[in-house]
Tab-separated table of C-alpha atoms and ligand atoms in Angstrom:
chain	number	residue	atom	x	y	z
A	118	MET	CA	-7.209	14.883	84.622
A	119	SER	CA	-9.875	14.915	82.454
A	120	THR	CA	-10.083	13.859	78.899
A	121	ASP	CA	-12.593	17.113	78.489
A	122	LEU	CA	-9.988	19.206	78.497
A	123	PRO	CA	-8.857	21.366	76.723
A	124	GLN	CA	-12.111	23.181	76.849
A	125	LEU	CA	-13.728	24.671	73.735
A	126	PHE	CA	-13.757	28.225	72.884
A	127	ARG	CA	-14.835	29.114	69.833
A	128	GLN	CA	-13.359	32.036	67.645
A	129	PRO	CA	-15.718	32.631	64.937
A	130	ALA	CA	-13.604	34.843	62.925
A	131	LEU	CA	-11.312	31.692	62.258
A	132	PRO	CA	-11.609	28.918	59.905
A	133	SER	CA	-13.935	26.038	60.887
A	134	HIS	CA	-11.758	23.224	59.334
A	135	VAL	CA	-8.256	22.898	58.485
A	136	SER	CA	-5.960	20.412	56.750
A	137	ILE	CA	-2.698	19.031	58.789
A	138	CYS	CA	-0.238	17.732	56.798
A	139	GLU	CA	1.868	14.681	58.560
A	140	VAL	CA	5.483	15.477	57.934
A	141	SER	CA	6.818	12.907	60.243
A	142	PRO	CA	7.673	9.791	58.045
A	143	ARG	CA	9.816	12.363	55.524
A	144	ASP	CA	10.621	15.740	56.785
A	145	GLY	CA	11.087	13.806	60.299
A	146	LEU	CA	12.844	10.896	59.602
A	147	GLN	CA	15.085	12.263	57.453
A	148	ALA	CA	16.428	14.490	60.080
A	149	GLU	CA	17.330	11.706	62.358
A	150	SER	CA	20.363	9.668	62.575
A	151	THR	CA	18.919	6.478	62.799
A	152	THR	CA	17.782	4.830	59.823
A	153	LEU	CA	14.421	2.926	60.215
A	154	PRO	CA	13.824	-0.195	58.078
A	155	VAL	CA	10.643	-0.297	55.524
A	156	PRO	CA	8.292	-2.502	57.345
A	157	VAL	CA	8.912	0.372	60.622
A	158	ARG	CA	8.404	3.684	58.390
A	159	LEU	CA	5.266	1.653	56.592
A	160	GLU	CA	3.487	0.886	60.439
A	161	LEU	CA	4.405	4.547	61.456
A	162	ILE	CA	2.659	5.593	58.309
A	163	HIS	CA	-0.339	3.115	58.905
A	164	ARG	CA	-0.584	4.522	62.378
A	165	LEU	CA	-0.640	7.962	60.908
A	166	THR	CA	-3.557	6.971	58.624
A	167	GLU	CA	-5.366	5.251	61.667
A	168	ALA	CA	-5.291	8.332	63.724
A	169	GLY	CA	-7.282	9.953	61.061
A	170	LEU	CA	-4.427	12.105	59.189
A	171	THR	CA	-5.260	11.916	55.521
A	172	SER	CA	-2.292	13.777	54.120
A	173	ILE	CA	0.869	11.907	54.920
A	174	GLU	CA	4.285	12.211	53.608
A	175	ALA	CA	5.474	9.057	52.866
A	176	GLY	CA	9.122	9.887	51.830
A	177	SER	CA	11.193	10.684	49.180
A	178	PHE	CA	12.873	9.729	45.684
A	179	VAL	CA	16.358	10.972	46.510
A	180	SER	CA	20.024	9.684	46.557
A	181	PRO	CA	20.466	6.705	48.970
A	182	ARG	CA	23.913	8.136	49.517
A	183	ALA	CA	22.845	11.391	50.510
A	184	VAL	CA	19.528	10.834	52.278
A	185	PRO	CA	19.783	7.067	53.677
A	186	GLN	CA	16.602	7.519	55.844
A	187	MET	CA	14.433	7.306	52.336
A	188	ALA	CA	16.035	4.891	51.257
A	189	ASP	CA	13.599	2.246	49.530
A	190	THR	CA	10.772	5.176	48.935
A	191	ARG	CA	9.423	2.635	46.574
A	192	SER	CA	8.611	-0.080	48.776
A	193	VAL	CA	7.003	1.899	51.048
A	194	LEU	CA	4.604	3.175	48.350
A	195	ASP	CA	4.198	-0.701	47.573
A	196	GLY	CA	2.984	-1.068	51.503
A	197	LEU	CA	-0.076	1.712	50.784
A	198	ASP	CA	-3.646	1.678	49.268
A	199	LEU	CA	-2.629	4.836	46.907
A	200	ASP	CA	-6.134	4.764	45.769
A	201	SER	CA	-7.688	5.473	49.093
A	202	ALA	CA	-9.104	8.825	50.169
A	203	ALA	CA	-5.288	9.908	52.404
A	204	THR	CA	-2.950	11.032	50.009
A	205	TYR	CA	0.691	10.068	50.508
A	206	PRO	CA	2.962	12.813	48.738
A	207	VAL	CA	6.501	11.661	47.964
A	208	LEU	CA	9.230	14.276	46.871
A	209	VAL	CA	11.185	14.441	44.025
A	210	PRO	CA	13.861	16.465	43.338
A	211	ASN	CA	14.387	16.113	39.950
A	212	ARG	CA	13.245	14.275	36.694
A	213	ARG	CA	14.891	11.158	37.527
A	214	GLY	CA	13.030	11.608	41.108
A	215	LEU	CA	9.668	11.937	39.569
A	216	ASP	CA	10.411	9.328	37.041
A	217	ASP	CA	10.841	6.968	40.251
A	218	ALA	CA	7.732	8.013	41.556
A	219	ILE	CA	5.925	7.735	38.890
A	220	ALA	CA	7.104	4.090	37.947
A	221	ALA	CA	6.337	3.689	42.056
A	222	GLY	CA	2.619	4.426	41.305
A	223	ALA	CA	3.016	7.430	42.947
A	224	VAL	CA	-0.235	10.170	42.782
A	225	ASP	CA	1.110	12.828	44.865
A	226	VAL	CA	4.375	14.555	44.549
A	227	SER	CA	6.298	17.508	46.048
A	228	VAL	CA	8.900	19.783	45.105
A	229	PHE	CA	11.405	21.684	46.756
A	230	LEU	CA	12.410	25.501	45.642
A	231	SER	CA	14.487	27.631	47.890
A	232	VAL	CA	13.958	31.450	48.461
A	233	THR	CA	17.570	32.538	48.414
A	234	GLU	CA	20.604	31.691	46.612
A	235	SER	CA	22.902	30.934	49.953
A	236	PHE	CA	20.084	27.533	50.919
A	237	SER	CA	19.955	27.054	47.182
A	238	GLN	CA	24.003	26.146	47.189
A	239	ALA	CA	24.320	25.092	50.343
A	240	ASN	CA	20.754	22.547	49.969
A	241	LEU	CA	20.346	22.038	46.414
A	242	GLY	CA	23.897	22.450	45.358
A	243	ASP	CA	23.337	25.046	42.326
A	244	SER	CA	22.529	28.704	41.851
A	245	LEU	CA	18.997	29.886	42.767
A	246	GLN	CA	17.942	30.231	39.222
A	247	ALA	CA	19.299	27.105	38.034
A	248	THR	CA	17.557	24.641	40.643
A	249	THR	CA	14.039	26.638	40.477
A	250	GLU	CA	14.051	26.390	36.632
A	251	ARG	CA	14.906	22.842	37.541
A	252	GLY	CA	12.094	22.755	40.163
A	253	LEU	CA	9.678	24.308	38.127
A	254	GLU	CA	10.340	22.050	35.193
A	255	VAL	CA	9.788	19.038	37.492
A	256	ALA	CA	6.218	20.545	38.962
A	257	ARG	CA	5.188	21.214	35.026
A	258	ALA	CA	6.182	17.676	34.233
A	259	ALA	CA	4.262	15.894	37.421
A	260	THR	CA	1.378	18.011	36.152
A	261	THR	CA	1.209	16.761	32.931
A	262	ALA	CA	1.808	13.393	33.853
A	263	GLY	CA	-1.618	13.657	36.109
A	264	LEU	CA	-0.241	14.058	39.230
A	265	ARG	CA	-0.949	16.718	42.089
A	266	VAL	CA	2.008	18.426	43.015
A	267	ARG	CA	2.796	20.478	46.260
A	268	GLY	CA	5.345	22.995	46.194
A	269	TYR	CA	7.519	23.661	48.969
A	270	LEU	CA	9.109	27.232	49.759
A	271	SER	CA	12.339	27.316	51.766
A	272	MET	CA	13.638	29.975	54.371
A	273	VAL	CA	10.949	31.658	53.416
A	274	PHE	CA	10.944	33.791	57.118
A	275	GLY	CA	14.549	34.412	56.768
A	276	ASP	CA	17.856	32.527	56.120
A	277	PRO	CA	20.956	31.599	58.287
A	278	TRP	CA	23.525	32.881	55.668
A	279	GLU	CA	21.391	35.936	54.157
A	280	GLY	CA	19.688	37.117	56.785
A	281	ALA	CA	16.510	38.665	56.198
A	282	VAL	CA	14.166	37.683	53.141
A	283	ASP	CA	12.244	40.088	51.093
A	284	PRO	CA	8.330	39.171	51.007
A	285	GLN	CA	8.080	40.073	47.269
A	286	ASP	CA	10.570	36.869	46.375
A	287	VAL	CA	8.414	34.592	48.613
A	288	ALA	CA	5.410	35.829	46.987
A	289	SER	CA	6.881	35.722	42.875
A	290	ALA	CA	8.697	31.958	43.984
A	291	ALA	CA	4.862	31.046	45.003
A	292	ARG	CA	3.386	32.822	41.887
A	293	ARG	CA	5.918	30.749	39.818
A	294	LEU	CA	4.743	27.489	41.424
A	295	VAL	CA	0.777	28.131	40.819
A	296	ASP	CA	1.934	28.904	37.450
A	297	ALA	CA	3.650	25.252	37.125
A	298	GLY	CA	0.739	23.192	38.648
A	299	CYS	CA	1.094	23.214	42.587
A	300	THR	CA	-2.082	22.692	44.237
A	301	THR	CA	-0.564	23.943	47.301
A	302	VAL	CA	2.611	26.163	47.986
A	303	SER	CA	3.505	25.165	51.313
A	304	LEU	CA	5.720	28.159	53.238
A	305	GLY	CA	8.547	27.210	54.825
A	306	ASP	CA	9.954	28.439	57.873
A	307	THR	CA	13.204	26.376	57.302
A	308	ILE	CA	14.952	27.717	60.877
A	309	GLY	CA	11.897	29.043	62.753
A	310	THR	CA	12.739	32.803	63.053
A	311	ALA	CA	9.134	34.264	61.616
A	312	THR	CA	7.048	36.048	63.568
A	313	PRO	CA	3.359	36.272	63.822
A	314	GLY	CA	3.370	40.016	62.053
A	315	HIS	CA	5.938	38.372	59.369
A	316	VAL	CA	3.522	35.593	58.924
A	317	THR	CA	1.084	38.035	57.886
A	318	ALA	CA	2.793	40.443	55.993
A	319	VAL	CA	4.562	37.021	53.825
A	320	LEU	CA	0.355	36.375	53.298
A	321	ASP	CA	-0.201	39.407	52.411
A	322	SER	CA	1.927	39.482	49.982
A	323	LEU	CA	1.164	36.148	48.561
A	324	VAL	CA	-2.752	37.490	48.184
A	325	SER	CA	-1.818	40.463	46.657
A	326	ALA	CA	0.238	38.149	43.811
A	327	GLY	CA	-3.159	36.702	43.378
A	328	ILE	CA	-2.567	33.258	44.922
A	329	PRO	CA	-5.364	31.949	46.376
A	330	ILE	CA	-5.022	31.816	50.325
A	331	ASP	CA	-7.047	27.988	50.186
A	332	SER	CA	-3.619	27.033	48.084
A	333	VAL	CA	-1.283	28.368	50.540
A	334	ALA	CA	-0.377	25.984	53.411
A	335	LEU	CA	2.377	27.067	56.296
A	336	HIS	CA	5.194	24.838	57.901
A	337	THR	CA	6.790	26.361	61.005
A	338	HIS	CA	9.513	25.011	63.362
A	339	ASN	CA	9.952	25.936	66.810
A	340	THR	CA	13.635	27.193	67.155
A	341	TYR	CA	12.180	30.296	68.860
A	342	GLY	CA	8.875	28.841	70.439
A	343	GLN	CA	7.076	30.774	67.602
A	344	ALA	CA	5.292	27.980	65.747
A	345	LEU	CA	2.066	28.285	67.099
A	346	ALA	CA	1.901	31.694	67.063
A	347	ASN	CA	2.726	31.874	63.738
A	348	VAL	CA	-0.194	29.344	62.774
A	349	TYR	CA	-2.894	31.462	64.874
A	350	SER	CA	-1.867	34.418	62.677
A	351	ALA	CA	-1.687	32.462	59.413
A	352	LEU	CA	-5.505	31.304	60.716
A	353	GLN	CA	-6.885	34.565	61.239
A	354	ALA	CA	-5.297	35.197	57.506
A	355	GLY	CA	-7.474	32.585	56.459
A	356	VAL	CA	-4.876	29.957	55.524
A	357	ARG	CA	-6.725	26.128	56.102
A	358	GLN	CA	-3.519	23.652	55.824
A	359	PHE	CA	-0.425	23.333	58.051
A	360	ASP	CA	1.967	21.258	57.841
A	361	ALA	CA	3.363	19.377	61.326
A	362	SER	CA	5.323	15.894	62.805
A	363	ALA	CA	4.272	13.478	65.274
A	364	GLY	CA	6.347	14.552	68.188
A	365	GLY	CA	7.978	17.467	66.841
A	366	ILE	CA	10.339	14.927	65.043
A	367	GLY	CA	12.728	16.184	62.637
A	368	GLY	CA	14.765	19.562	61.734
A	369	CYS	CA	16.218	20.447	58.772
A	370	PRO	CA	20.069	18.615	57.813
A	371	PHE	CA	21.251	21.500	55.639
A	372	ALA	CA	20.550	24.356	57.734
A	373	ARG	CA	22.416	25.514	60.953
A	374	THR	CA	20.510	26.611	63.778
A	375	ALA	CA	17.720	24.211	62.547
A	376	SER	CA	15.479	22.656	65.162
A	377	GLY	CA	12.351	20.846	65.659
A	378	ASN	CA	9.215	21.151	63.331
A	379	LEU	CA	6.064	21.892	64.715
A	380	ALA	CA	4.589	18.897	66.710
A	381	THR	CA	0.970	17.406	65.315
A	382	GLU	CA	0.045	17.079	69.427
A	383	ASP	CA	0.581	20.838	69.643
A	384	LEU	CA	-1.443	22.018	66.875
A	385	LEU	CA	-4.128	19.428	67.733
A	386	TRP	CA	-4.253	20.536	71.352
A	387	MET	CA	-4.705	24.050	70.123
A	388	LEU	CA	-7.140	23.561	67.258
A	389	ASP	CA	-8.990	21.144	69.244
A	390	GLY	CA	-9.448	23.752	72.042
A	391	LEU	CA	-10.506	26.675	69.401
A	392	GLY	CA	-12.966	24.031	67.762
A	393	ILE	CA	-11.638	23.626	64.468
A	394	SER	CA	-11.885	20.119	62.942
A	395	THR	CA	-9.277	17.781	61.795
A	396	GLY	CA	-10.769	14.889	61.581
A	397	VAL	CA	-7.544	13.708	63.874
A	398	ASP	CA	-7.708	11.782	67.437
A	399	ILE	CA	-4.710	13.480	69.386
A	400	GLU	CA	-4.408	10.707	71.559
A	401	ALA	CA	-3.805	8.190	68.738
A	402	VAL	CA	-1.127	10.468	67.464
A	403	ALA	CA	0.744	10.993	70.622
A	404	ALA	CA	0.390	6.926	71.556
A	405	THR	CA	2.060	6.575	67.921
A	406	SER	CA	4.624	9.528	68.663
A	407	GLN	CA	5.881	7.560	72.089
A	408	TRP	CA	6.147	4.692	69.599
A	409	LEU	CA	8.395	6.315	67.145
A	410	SER	CA	10.150	7.523	70.226
A	411	ASP	CA	11.383	4.097	71.079
A	412	GLN	CA	11.739	2.919	67.444
A	413	LEU	CA	14.277	5.608	67.528
A	414	GLY	CA	16.220	5.736	70.380
A	415	THR	CA	15.535	9.113	70.934
A	416	PRO	CA	13.332	11.498	73.250
A	417	LEU	CA	10.442	13.640	71.912
A	418	PRO	CA	11.351	17.200	70.723
A	419	SER	CA	7.630	18.099	72.071
A	420	ALA	CA	6.550	17.085	75.774
A	421	THR	CA	2.985	17.435	74.902
A	422	PRO	CA	2.232	13.426	73.758
A	423	SER	CA	3.497	12.441	76.637
A	424	ALA	CA	0.954	14.896	78.933
A	425	VAL	CA	-1.799	13.675	76.366
A	426	LEU	CA	-1.551	10.229	77.398
A	427	SER	CA	-1.146	10.563	81.144
A	428	ARG	CA	-4.281	12.822	81.399
B	239	LIG	MG1	10.661	20.792	58.367
């Protein structure tokens, strides 16, 4: 098959450029049963950087007992050029994690809030009010320390225990993250239940709450096959930041029914066909995904990498 594919058909109403936050080294690997050693995690990040990705989640400062896959993230940061144009955010769940990240030289950090009470208790181990206050305090402290802060919201489009989630609750939580200094709020479809109209409704709520669309990112999962449709819906609303994971690896280890992240290659194939620039080389990402599959000893959730490489 020709490498001139996909054919280019621009949609003038859509953004001309989008940024991809590559989450495989953190969100992806933490859901895998195999723990990769630091040199392999570093090689993954270097390969993704070479492919043109400029925002790559590098790890997290969490307890290695809770998440062994992310142990020794400090050594990962030691191996990265943190002064380069690329950004390598690390997840910090609490004040101690933030202090460790700062000591390791992190420039970019992420904080996590739940939108629902059940997920807060199951994943973050405390009430929604307590975990929200804690997350916002970490965001404010990181901002004060001069770091860039990305805020993640979980269960934005549905909760496995509670069911429906009110878009107004999402807007309120997003508002608080922005007020705490977050430059980006990533809306997590943690269990993949969102549909395109739902995405529109949530984005409308955020815009009505005064949150600039430029500070919104979408984090989709492909549980019900809706990930790309949801991305397209967000593009129509002007969203220009999307999270994706090479090969589609990762899910959410704390949410039953959660399956893989949107694959970076799936996203790139659509954006390339729409003429939306990303600066990312789809073949280089696909080759990295196949290499990663070998390292993990598991097949990739997405078939797109092998399709790209067999052209
Ligand atoms: Mg995810």
